[in-house]
């Protein structure tokens, strides 16, 4: 029988936002892998998982999660992590991998699944969707992500502030992820495109250190790496104006 690797989205940090299906998948798996940085501190995924399964079931695997410049180091970390998970799949029939947000949206699970496909052919790969940071921030701030025929654009600012500015010049709501280190460039892009007035920023959603603020209050100082921004669409047609 083929082993199963299940990517489980555990949401942006608030343990109450893990779906029932996600909790069931974590509890049904033989082991639950959580990604950690090489510095060893507990990450959001691990903290969330420990609300639902015992510590003895959790396996911490190092990933170069914040490596952006040293490709060789990043890929070496992916390879080592993949080999560790491959060994687990050889020992167990079901291995869950917990990832913040959703496993199919900017997730480390994507790279792990590709590696396992090469190392352990025949492994059944499944995913359980999770609540994303943009959904959580929208709920906590009251921002509407999309209505009627509006498009919704998601941009990782690690691709560059210019990519964000292009999106802001277009229609619909724009969501920016991972922009903490480029906070100044993001504020400038919002002001230049006339999109700062209704924009909202949030970090550590659902955690004790949660911060949610209007974007026009930001002063350009660096923010937490996992920061989320919502710049709502321009809406001036009244109720149902975008239908």
PDB file of C-alpha atoms in Angstrom:
ATOM      1  CA  UNK A   1       0.000   0.000   0.000  1.00  0.00           C
ATOM      2  CA  UNK A   2       1.318   3.450  -0.923  1.00  0.00           C
ATOM      3  CA  UNK A   3       2.099   5.874   1.852  1.00  0.00           C
ATOM      4  CA  UNK A   4       0.170   9.157   2.019  1.00  0.00           C
ATOM      5  CA  UNK A   5       1.574  12.650   2.434  1.00  0.00           C
ATOM      6  CA  UNK A   6      -1.099  15.148   3.436  1.00  0.00           C
ATOM      7  CA  UNK A   7      -0.471  18.879   3.388  1.00  0.00           C
ATOM      8  CA  UNK A   8      -2.735  20.405   6.024  1.00  0.00           C
ATOM      9  CA  UNK A   9      -3.439  24.134   6.063  1.00  0.00           C
ATOM     10  CA  UNK A  10      -3.628  25.281   9.695  1.00  0.00           C
ATOM     11  CA  UNK A  11      -4.543  28.908   9.076  1.00  0.00           C
ATOM     12  CA  UNK A  12      -2.619  32.104   9.869  1.00  0.00           C
ATOM     13  CA  UNK A  13      -2.049  31.488  13.579  1.00  0.00           C
ATOM     14  CA  UNK A  14      -5.344  31.408  15.460  1.00  0.00           C
ATOM     15  CA  UNK A  15      -5.909  27.749  16.493  1.00  0.00           C
ATOM     16  CA  UNK A  16      -9.671  28.249  16.238  1.00  0.00           C
ATOM     17  CA  UNK A  17      -9.332  28.789  12.483  1.00  0.00           C
ATOM     18  CA  UNK A  18      -8.189  25.241  11.731  1.00  0.00           C
ATOM     19  CA  UNK A  19     -11.007  23.460   9.901  1.00  0.00           C
ATOM     20  CA  UNK A  20     -12.654  20.332  11.292  1.00  0.00           C
ATOM     21  CA  UNK A  21     -11.244  18.404   8.332  1.00  0.00           C
ATOM     22  CA  UNK A  22      -7.789  19.767   9.103  1.00  0.00           C
ATOM     23  CA  UNK A  23      -7.980  18.698  12.753  1.00  0.00           C
ATOM     24  CA  UNK A  24      -9.182  15.244  11.726  1.00  0.00           C
ATOM     25  CA  UNK A  25      -6.306  14.896   9.260  1.00  0.00           C
ATOM     26  CA  UNK A  26      -3.733  15.886  11.877  1.00  0.00           C
ATOM     27  CA  UNK A  27      -5.132  13.436  14.418  1.00  0.00           C
ATOM     28  CA  UNK A  28      -5.474  10.584  11.912  1.00  0.00           C
ATOM     29  CA  UNK A  29      -1.888  10.847  10.623  1.00  0.00           C
ATOM     30  CA  UNK A  30       0.797   8.645  12.137  1.00  0.00           C
ATOM     31  CA  UNK A  31       3.122  11.638  12.513  1.00  0.00           C
ATOM     32  CA  UNK A  32       2.779  15.364  11.883  1.00  0.00           C
ATOM     33  CA  UNK A  33       5.743  17.194  10.353  1.00  0.00           C
ATOM     34  CA  UNK A  34       6.135  20.884  11.171  1.00  0.00           C
ATOM     35  CA  UNK A  35       8.632  23.178   9.425  1.00  0.00           C
ATOM     36  CA  UNK A  36      11.144  25.055  11.552  1.00  0.00           C
ATOM     37  CA  UNK A  37      13.944  27.463  10.745  1.00  0.00           C
ATOM     38  CA  UNK A  38      17.525  26.455  11.393  1.00  0.00           C
ATOM     39  CA  UNK A  39      17.514  28.734  14.441  1.00  0.00           C
ATOM     40  CA  UNK A  40      15.137  26.248  16.039  1.00  0.00           C
ATOM     41  CA  UNK A  41      12.402  28.475  17.438  1.00  0.00           C
ATOM     42  CA  UNK A  42       8.804  27.308  17.415  1.00  0.00           C
ATOM     43  CA  UNK A  43       6.870  28.474  14.361  1.00  0.00           C
ATOM     44  CA  UNK A  44       3.190  29.261  13.955  1.00  0.00           C
ATOM     45  CA  UNK A  45       2.398  25.924  12.343  1.00  0.00           C
ATOM     46  CA  UNK A  46       3.910  23.975  15.237  1.00  0.00           C
ATOM     47  CA  UNK A  47       2.202  26.128  17.874  1.00  0.00           C
ATOM     48  CA  UNK A  48      -1.152  25.606  16.159  1.00  0.00           C
ATOM     49  CA  UNK A  49      -0.700  21.851  15.723  1.00  0.00           C
ATOM     50  CA  UNK A  50       0.090  21.391  19.416  1.00  0.00           C
ATOM     51  CA  UNK A  51      -3.426  22.558  20.256  1.00  0.00           C
ATOM     52  CA  UNK A  52      -4.749  19.378  18.623  1.00  0.00           C
ATOM     53  CA  UNK A  53      -2.120  16.604  18.819  1.00  0.00           C
ATOM     54  CA  UNK A  54       0.405  15.541  21.416  1.00  0.00           C
ATOM     55  CA  UNK A  55       4.027  16.655  21.260  1.00  0.00           C
ATOM     56  CA  UNK A  56       5.165  13.040  20.894  1.00  0.00           C
ATOM     57  CA  UNK A  57       3.495  12.880  17.487  1.00  0.00           C
ATOM     58  CA  UNK A  58       5.157  16.013  16.094  1.00  0.00           C
ATOM     59  CA  UNK A  59       8.360  15.826  14.062  1.00  0.00           C
ATOM     60  CA  UNK A  60      10.273  19.089  13.580  1.00  0.00           C
ATOM     61  CA  UNK A  61      12.045  19.334  10.204  1.00  0.00           C
ATOM     62  CA  UNK A  62      14.359  22.204   9.327  1.00  0.00           C
ATOM     63  CA  UNK A  63      13.593  24.274   6.235  1.00  0.00           C
ATOM     64  CA  UNK A  64      15.420  27.414   5.046  1.00  0.00           C
ATOM     65  CA  UNK A  65      12.109  29.254   5.214  1.00  0.00           C
ATOM     66  CA  UNK A  66      13.453  32.797   4.948  1.00  0.00           C
ATOM     67  CA  UNK A  67      16.372  32.154   2.588  1.00  0.00           C
ATOM     68  CA  UNK A  68      16.085  34.450  -0.429  1.00  0.00           C
ATOM     69  CA  UNK A  69      19.618  35.014  -1.711  1.00  0.00           C
ATOM     70  CA  UNK A  70      21.569  31.780  -1.301  1.00  0.00           C
ATOM     71  CA  UNK A  71      19.847  29.384  -3.683  1.00  0.00           C
ATOM     72  CA  UNK A  72      22.317  26.560  -3.029  1.00  0.00           C
ATOM     73  CA  UNK A  73      21.689  26.740   0.722  1.00  0.00           C
ATOM     74  CA  UNK A  74      17.930  26.898   0.193  1.00  0.00           C
ATOM     75  CA  UNK A  75      17.849  23.880  -2.095  1.00  0.00           C
ATOM     76  CA  UNK A  76      20.179  21.917   0.165  1.00  0.00           C
ATOM     77  CA  UNK A  77      17.729  22.524   3.009  1.00  0.00           C
ATOM     78  CA  UNK A  78      14.819  21.388   0.824  1.00  0.00           C
ATOM     79  CA  UNK A  79      16.720  18.228  -0.136  1.00  0.00           C
ATOM     80  CA  UNK A  80      17.578  17.410   3.468  1.00  0.00           C
ATOM     81  CA  UNK A  81      13.996  18.013   4.562  1.00  0.00           C
ATOM     82  CA  UNK A  82      12.693  15.874   1.712  1.00  0.00           C
ATOM     83  CA  UNK A  83      14.994  13.018   2.669  1.00  0.00           C
ATOM     84  CA  UNK A  84      13.844  13.238   6.284  1.00  0.00           C
ATOM     85  CA  UNK A  85      10.189  13.085   5.262  1.00  0.00           C
ATOM     86  CA  UNK A  86      10.952  10.271   2.799  1.00  0.00           C
ATOM     87  CA  UNK A  87      12.338   8.230   5.714  1.00  0.00           C
ATOM     88  CA  UNK A  88       9.182   8.918   7.689  1.00  0.00           C
ATOM     89  CA  UNK A  89       7.078   7.736   4.761  1.00  0.00           C
ATOM     90  CA  UNK A  90       9.096   4.523   4.778  1.00  0.00           C
ATOM     91  CA  UNK A  91       8.207   4.005   8.438  1.00  0.00           C
ATOM     92  CA  UNK A  92       4.577   5.166   8.432  1.00  0.00           C
ATOM     93  CA  UNK A  93       1.552   4.890   6.164  1.00  0.00           C
ATOM     94  CA  UNK A  94       0.319   8.443   6.751  1.00  0.00           C
ATOM     95  CA  UNK A  95       2.421  11.577   7.253  1.00  0.00           C
ATOM     96  CA  UNK A  96       0.825  15.008   7.639  1.00  0.00           C
ATOM     97  CA  UNK A  97       2.698  18.232   6.946  1.00  0.00           C
ATOM     98  CA  UNK A  98       1.297  21.296   8.699  1.00  0.00           C
ATOM     99  CA  UNK A  99       1.629  24.609   6.908  1.00  0.00           C
ATOM    100  CA  UNK A 100       0.347  28.030   7.889  1.00  0.00           C
ATOM    101  CA  UNK A 101      -2.394  29.360   5.631  1.00  0.00           C
ATOM    102  CA  UNK A 102      -3.260  27.034   2.775  1.00  0.00           C
ATOM    103  CA  UNK A 103      -0.947  24.307   1.358  1.00  0.00           C
ATOM    104  CA  UNK A 104      -1.604  25.465  -2.199  1.00  0.00           C
ATOM    105  CA  UNK A 105      -0.921  29.185  -1.648  1.00  0.00           C
ATOM    106  CA  UNK A 106       2.772  30.172  -1.368  1.00  0.00           C
ATOM    107  CA  UNK A 107       3.464  27.142   0.818  1.00  0.00           C
ATOM    108  CA  UNK A 108       6.632  25.194   1.551  1.00  0.00           C
ATOM    109  CA  UNK A 109       4.513  22.088   1.067  1.00  0.00           C
ATOM    110  CA  UNK A 110       4.646  22.597  -2.700  1.00  0.00           C
ATOM    111  CA  UNK A 111       8.407  22.090  -2.760  1.00  0.00           C
ATOM    112  CA  UNK A 112       8.240  19.182  -0.345  1.00  0.00           C
ATOM    113  CA  UNK A 113       5.630  17.388  -2.448  1.00  0.00           C
ATOM    114  CA  UNK A 114       7.767  17.805  -5.566  1.00  0.00           C
ATOM    115  CA  UNK A 115      10.805  16.395  -3.761  1.00  0.00           C
ATOM    116  CA  UNK A 116       8.872  13.430  -2.364  1.00  0.00           C
ATOM    117  CA  UNK A 117       7.535  12.691  -5.839  1.00  0.00           C
ATOM    118  CA  UNK A 118      11.137  12.110  -6.922  1.00  0.00           C
ATOM    119  CA  UNK A 119      12.377  10.333  -3.787  1.00  0.00           C
ATOM    120  CA  UNK A 120       9.357   8.128  -3.089  1.00  0.00           C
ATOM    121  CA  UNK A 121       7.488   7.480  -6.353  1.00  0.00           C
ATOM    122  CA  UNK A 122       3.953   6.271  -5.801  1.00  0.00           C
ATOM    123  CA  UNK A 123       3.368   8.323  -2.677  1.00  0.00           C
ATOM    124  CA  UNK A 124      -0.211   9.591  -2.603  1.00  0.00           C
ATOM    125  CA  UNK A 125      -0.179  13.361  -2.091  1.00  0.00           C
ATOM    126  CA  UNK A 126      -3.269  15.106  -0.734  1.00  0.00           C
ATOM    127  CA  UNK A 127      -4.030  18.563   0.618  1.00  0.00           C
ATOM    128  CA  UNK A 128      -6.516  19.924   3.123  1.00  0.00           C
ATOM    129  CA  UNK A 129      -7.316  23.608   2.522  1.00  0.00           C
ATOM    130  CA  UNK A 130      -6.747  26.193   5.213  1.00  0.00           C
ATOM    131  CA  UNK A 131      -7.893  29.714   6.027  1.00  0.00           C
ATOM    132  CA  UNK A 132      -5.530  32.270   4.487  1.00  0.00           C
ATOM    133  CA  UNK A 133      -4.150  35.419   6.078  1.00  0.00           C
ATOM    134  CA  UNK A 134      -6.080  37.606   3.647  1.00  0.00           C
ATOM    135  CA  UNK A 135      -9.360  35.989   4.688  1.00  0.00           C
ATOM    136  CA  UNK A 136      -8.527  36.404   8.358  1.00  0.00           C
ATOM    137  CA  UNK A 137      -7.459  40.044   7.955  1.00  0.00           C
ATOM    138  CA  UNK A 138     -10.602  40.803   5.954  1.00  0.00           C
ATOM    139  CA  UNK A 139     -12.756  39.328   8.714  1.00  0.00           C
ATOM    140  CA  UNK A 140     -10.933  41.129  11.528  1.00  0.00           C
ATOM    141  CA  UNK A 141     -10.772  44.507   9.776  1.00  0.00           C
ATOM    142  CA  UNK A 142     -14.095  44.535   7.943  1.00  0.00           C
ATOM    143  CA  UNK A 143     -12.427  44.889   4.546  1.00  0.00           C
ATOM    144  CA  UNK A 144     -14.388  43.320   1.665  1.00  0.00           C
ATOM    145  CA  UNK A 145     -12.090  41.328  -0.605  1.00  0.00           C
ATOM    146  CA  UNK A 146     -14.268  41.202  -3.703  1.00  0.00           C
ATOM    147  CA  UNK A 147     -17.821  41.813  -4.848  1.00  0.00           C
ATOM    148  CA  UNK A 148     -19.701  41.579  -8.114  1.00  0.00           C
ATOM    149  CA  UNK A 149     -17.335  41.345 -11.082  1.00  0.00           C
ATOM    150  CA  UNK A 150     -14.260  42.694  -9.293  1.00  0.00           C
ATOM    151  CA  UNK A 151     -10.971  40.815  -9.710  1.00  0.00           C
ATOM    152  CA  UNK A 152      -8.849  39.938  -6.687  1.00  0.00           C
ATOM    153  CA  UNK A 153      -5.068  40.114  -7.082  1.00  0.00           C
ATOM    154  CA  UNK A 154      -2.620  38.490  -4.639  1.00  0.00           C
ATOM    155  CA  UNK A 155       0.980  39.730  -4.819  1.00  0.00           C
ATOM    156  CA  UNK A 156       4.037  38.553  -2.857  1.00  0.00           C
ATOM    157  CA  UNK A 157       6.125  41.697  -2.408  1.00  0.00           C
ATOM    158  CA  UNK A 158       9.225  39.506  -2.385  1.00  0.00           C
ATOM    159  CA  UNK A 159       8.763  39.745  -6.166  1.00  0.00           C
ATOM    160  CA  UNK A 160       9.469  43.480  -5.899  1.00  0.00           C
ATOM    161  CA  UNK A 161       7.506  46.608  -5.102  1.00  0.00           C
ATOM    162  CA  UNK A 162       7.109  47.309  -8.821  1.00  0.00           C
ATOM    163  CA  UNK A 163       4.895  44.235  -9.146  1.00  0.00           C
ATOM    164  CA  UNK A 164       2.683  45.573  -6.371  1.00  0.00           C
ATOM    165  CA  UNK A 165       2.471  49.004  -7.976  1.00  0.00           C
ATOM    166  CA  UNK A 166       1.374  47.464 -11.296  1.00  0.00           C
ATOM    167  CA  UNK A 167      -1.385  45.582  -9.470  1.00  0.00           C
ATOM    168  CA  UNK A 168      -2.506  48.717  -7.619  1.00  0.00           C
ATOM    169  CA  UNK A 169      -2.832  50.542 -10.921  1.00  0.00           C
ATOM    170  CA  UNK A 170      -5.310  47.900 -12.058  1.00  0.00           C
ATOM    171  CA  UNK A 171      -8.916  47.244 -11.016  1.00  0.00           C
ATOM    172  CA  UNK A 172     -10.171  45.334  -8.028  1.00  0.00           C
ATOM    173  CA  UNK A 173      -8.774  44.580  -4.599  1.00  0.00           C
ATOM    174  CA  UNK A 174      -5.047  43.983  -4.187  1.00  0.00           C
ATOM    175  CA  UNK A 175      -3.633  41.837  -1.398  1.00  0.00           C
ATOM    176  CA  UNK A 176       0.092  41.941  -0.596  1.00  0.00           C
ATOM    177  CA  UNK A 177       1.930  39.223   1.304  1.00  0.00           C
ATOM    178  CA  UNK A 178       5.443  39.121   2.776  1.00  0.00           C
ATOM    179  CA  UNK A 179       6.110  42.841   2.562  1.00  0.00           C
ATOM    180  CA  UNK A 180       7.481  43.599   6.023  1.00  0.00           C
ATOM    181  CA  UNK A 181      11.029  44.259   4.863  1.00  0.00           C
ATOM    182  CA  UNK A 182       9.814  46.551   2.073  1.00  0.00           C
ATOM    183  CA  UNK A 183       7.251  48.484   4.107  1.00  0.00           C
ATOM    184  CA  UNK A 184       8.517  51.861   2.930  1.00  0.00           C
ATOM    185  CA  UNK A 185       8.245  50.896  -0.745  1.00  0.00           C
ATOM    186  CA  UNK A 186       4.736  49.541  -0.145  1.00  0.00           C
ATOM    187  CA  UNK A 187       3.560  52.775   1.497  1.00  0.00           C
ATOM    188  CA  UNK A 188       5.019  54.773  -1.384  1.00  0.00           C
ATOM    189  CA  UNK A 189       3.270  52.562  -3.949  1.00  0.00           C
ATOM    190  CA  UNK A 190      -0.063  52.996  -2.153  1.00  0.00           C
ATOM    191  CA  UNK A 191       0.302  56.768  -2.076  1.00  0.00           C
ATOM    192  CA  UNK A 192       1.445  57.049  -5.698  1.00  0.00           C
ATOM    193  CA  UNK A 193      -1.519  55.018  -6.940  1.00  0.00           C
ATOM    194  CA  UNK A 194      -4.068  56.713  -4.695  1.00  0.00           C
ATOM    195  CA  UNK A 195      -4.913  53.461  -2.934  1.00  0.00           C
ATOM    196  CA  UNK A 196      -3.781  54.161   0.629  1.00  0.00           C
ATOM    197  CA  UNK A 197      -6.972  55.663   2.038  1.00  0.00           C
ATOM    198  CA  UNK A 198      -8.926  52.430   2.550  1.00  0.00           C
ATOM    199  CA  UNK A 199      -5.975  50.035   2.754  1.00  0.00           C
ATOM    200  CA  UNK A 200      -5.409  48.021   5.939  1.00  0.00           C
ATOM    201  CA  UNK A 201      -2.387  46.172   7.277  1.00  0.00           C
ATOM    202  CA  UNK A 202      -2.147  43.293   9.732  1.00  0.00           C
ATOM    203  CA  UNK A 203       0.373  40.934  11.320  1.00  0.00           C
ATOM    204  CA  UNK A 204       0.357  38.124  13.912  1.00  0.00           C
ATOM    205  CA  UNK A 205      -3.355  37.658  13.260  1.00  0.00           C
ATOM    206  CA  UNK A 206      -5.103  35.801  16.064  1.00  0.00           C
ATOM    207  CA  UNK A 207      -2.039  35.894  18.323  1.00  0.00           C
ATOM    208  CA  UNK A 208      -1.323  37.915  21.449  1.00  0.00           C
ATOM    209  CA  UNK A 209       0.885  40.321  19.494  1.00  0.00           C
ATOM    210  CA  UNK A 210      -1.721  40.897  16.767  1.00  0.00           C
ATOM    211  CA  UNK A 211      -1.584  44.309  15.107  1.00  0.00           C
ATOM    212  CA  UNK A 212      -4.162  45.667  12.646  1.00  0.00           C
ATOM    213  CA  UNK A 213      -3.832  49.250  11.451  1.00  0.00           C
ATOM    214  CA  UNK A 214      -4.912  51.557   8.659  1.00  0.00           C
ATOM    215  CA  UNK A 215      -2.169  51.662   6.034  1.00  0.00           C
ATOM    216  CA  UNK A 216      -1.952  55.444   6.150  1.00  0.00           C
ATOM    217  CA  UNK A 217      -0.704  55.131   9.749  1.00  0.00           C
ATOM    218  CA  UNK A 218       2.395  53.201   8.662  1.00  0.00           C
ATOM    219  CA  UNK A 219       5.608  55.191   8.782  1.00  0.00           C
ATOM    220  CA  UNK A 220       7.710  53.003   6.510  1.00  0.00           C
ATOM    221  CA  UNK A 221       9.663  51.244   9.246  1.00  0.00           C
ATOM    222  CA  UNK A 222      10.229  47.497   8.682  1.00  0.00           C
ATOM    223  CA  UNK A 223       7.341  45.308   9.766  1.00  0.00           C
ATOM    224  CA  UNK A 224       7.115  41.593  10.617  1.00  0.00           C
ATOM    225  CA  UNK A 225       7.975  39.475   7.575  1.00  0.00           C
ATOM    226  CA  UNK A 226       4.591  37.749   7.515  1.00  0.00           C
ATOM    227  CA  UNK A 227       2.581  40.952   7.160  1.00  0.00           C
ATOM    228  CA  UNK A 228      -0.558  41.195   5.056  1.00  0.00           C
ATOM    229  CA  UNK A 229      -2.010  44.220   3.285  1.00  0.00           C
ATOM    230  CA  UNK A 230      -5.465  44.650   1.753  1.00  0.00           C
ATOM    231  CA  UNK A 231      -6.108  47.570  -0.599  1.00  0.00           C
ATOM    232  CA  UNK A 232      -9.850  47.301  -1.369  1.00  0.00           C
ATOM    233  CA  UNK A 233     -11.235  48.041  -4.812  1.00  0.00           C
ATOM    234  CA  UNK A 234     -12.509  51.538  -5.504  1.00  0.00           C
ATOM    235  CA  UNK A 235     -16.253  51.324  -4.972  1.00  0.00           C
ATOM    236  CA  UNK A 236     -18.395  54.313  -5.832  1.00  0.00           C
ATOM    237  CA  UNK A 237     -21.411  52.770  -7.524  1.00  0.00           C
ATOM    238  CA  UNK A 238     -23.469  52.078  -4.416  1.00  0.00           C
ATOM    239  CA  UNK A 239     -24.782  48.701  -3.362  1.00  0.00           C
ATOM    240  CA  UNK A 240     -24.337  46.141  -6.098  1.00  0.00           C
ATOM    241  CA  UNK A 241     -22.559  48.685  -8.286  1.00  0.00           C
ATOM    242  CA  UNK A 242     -20.028  46.085  -9.481  1.00  0.00           C
ATOM    243  CA  UNK A 243     -22.584  43.457 -10.503  1.00  0.00           C
TER     244      UNK A 243
END
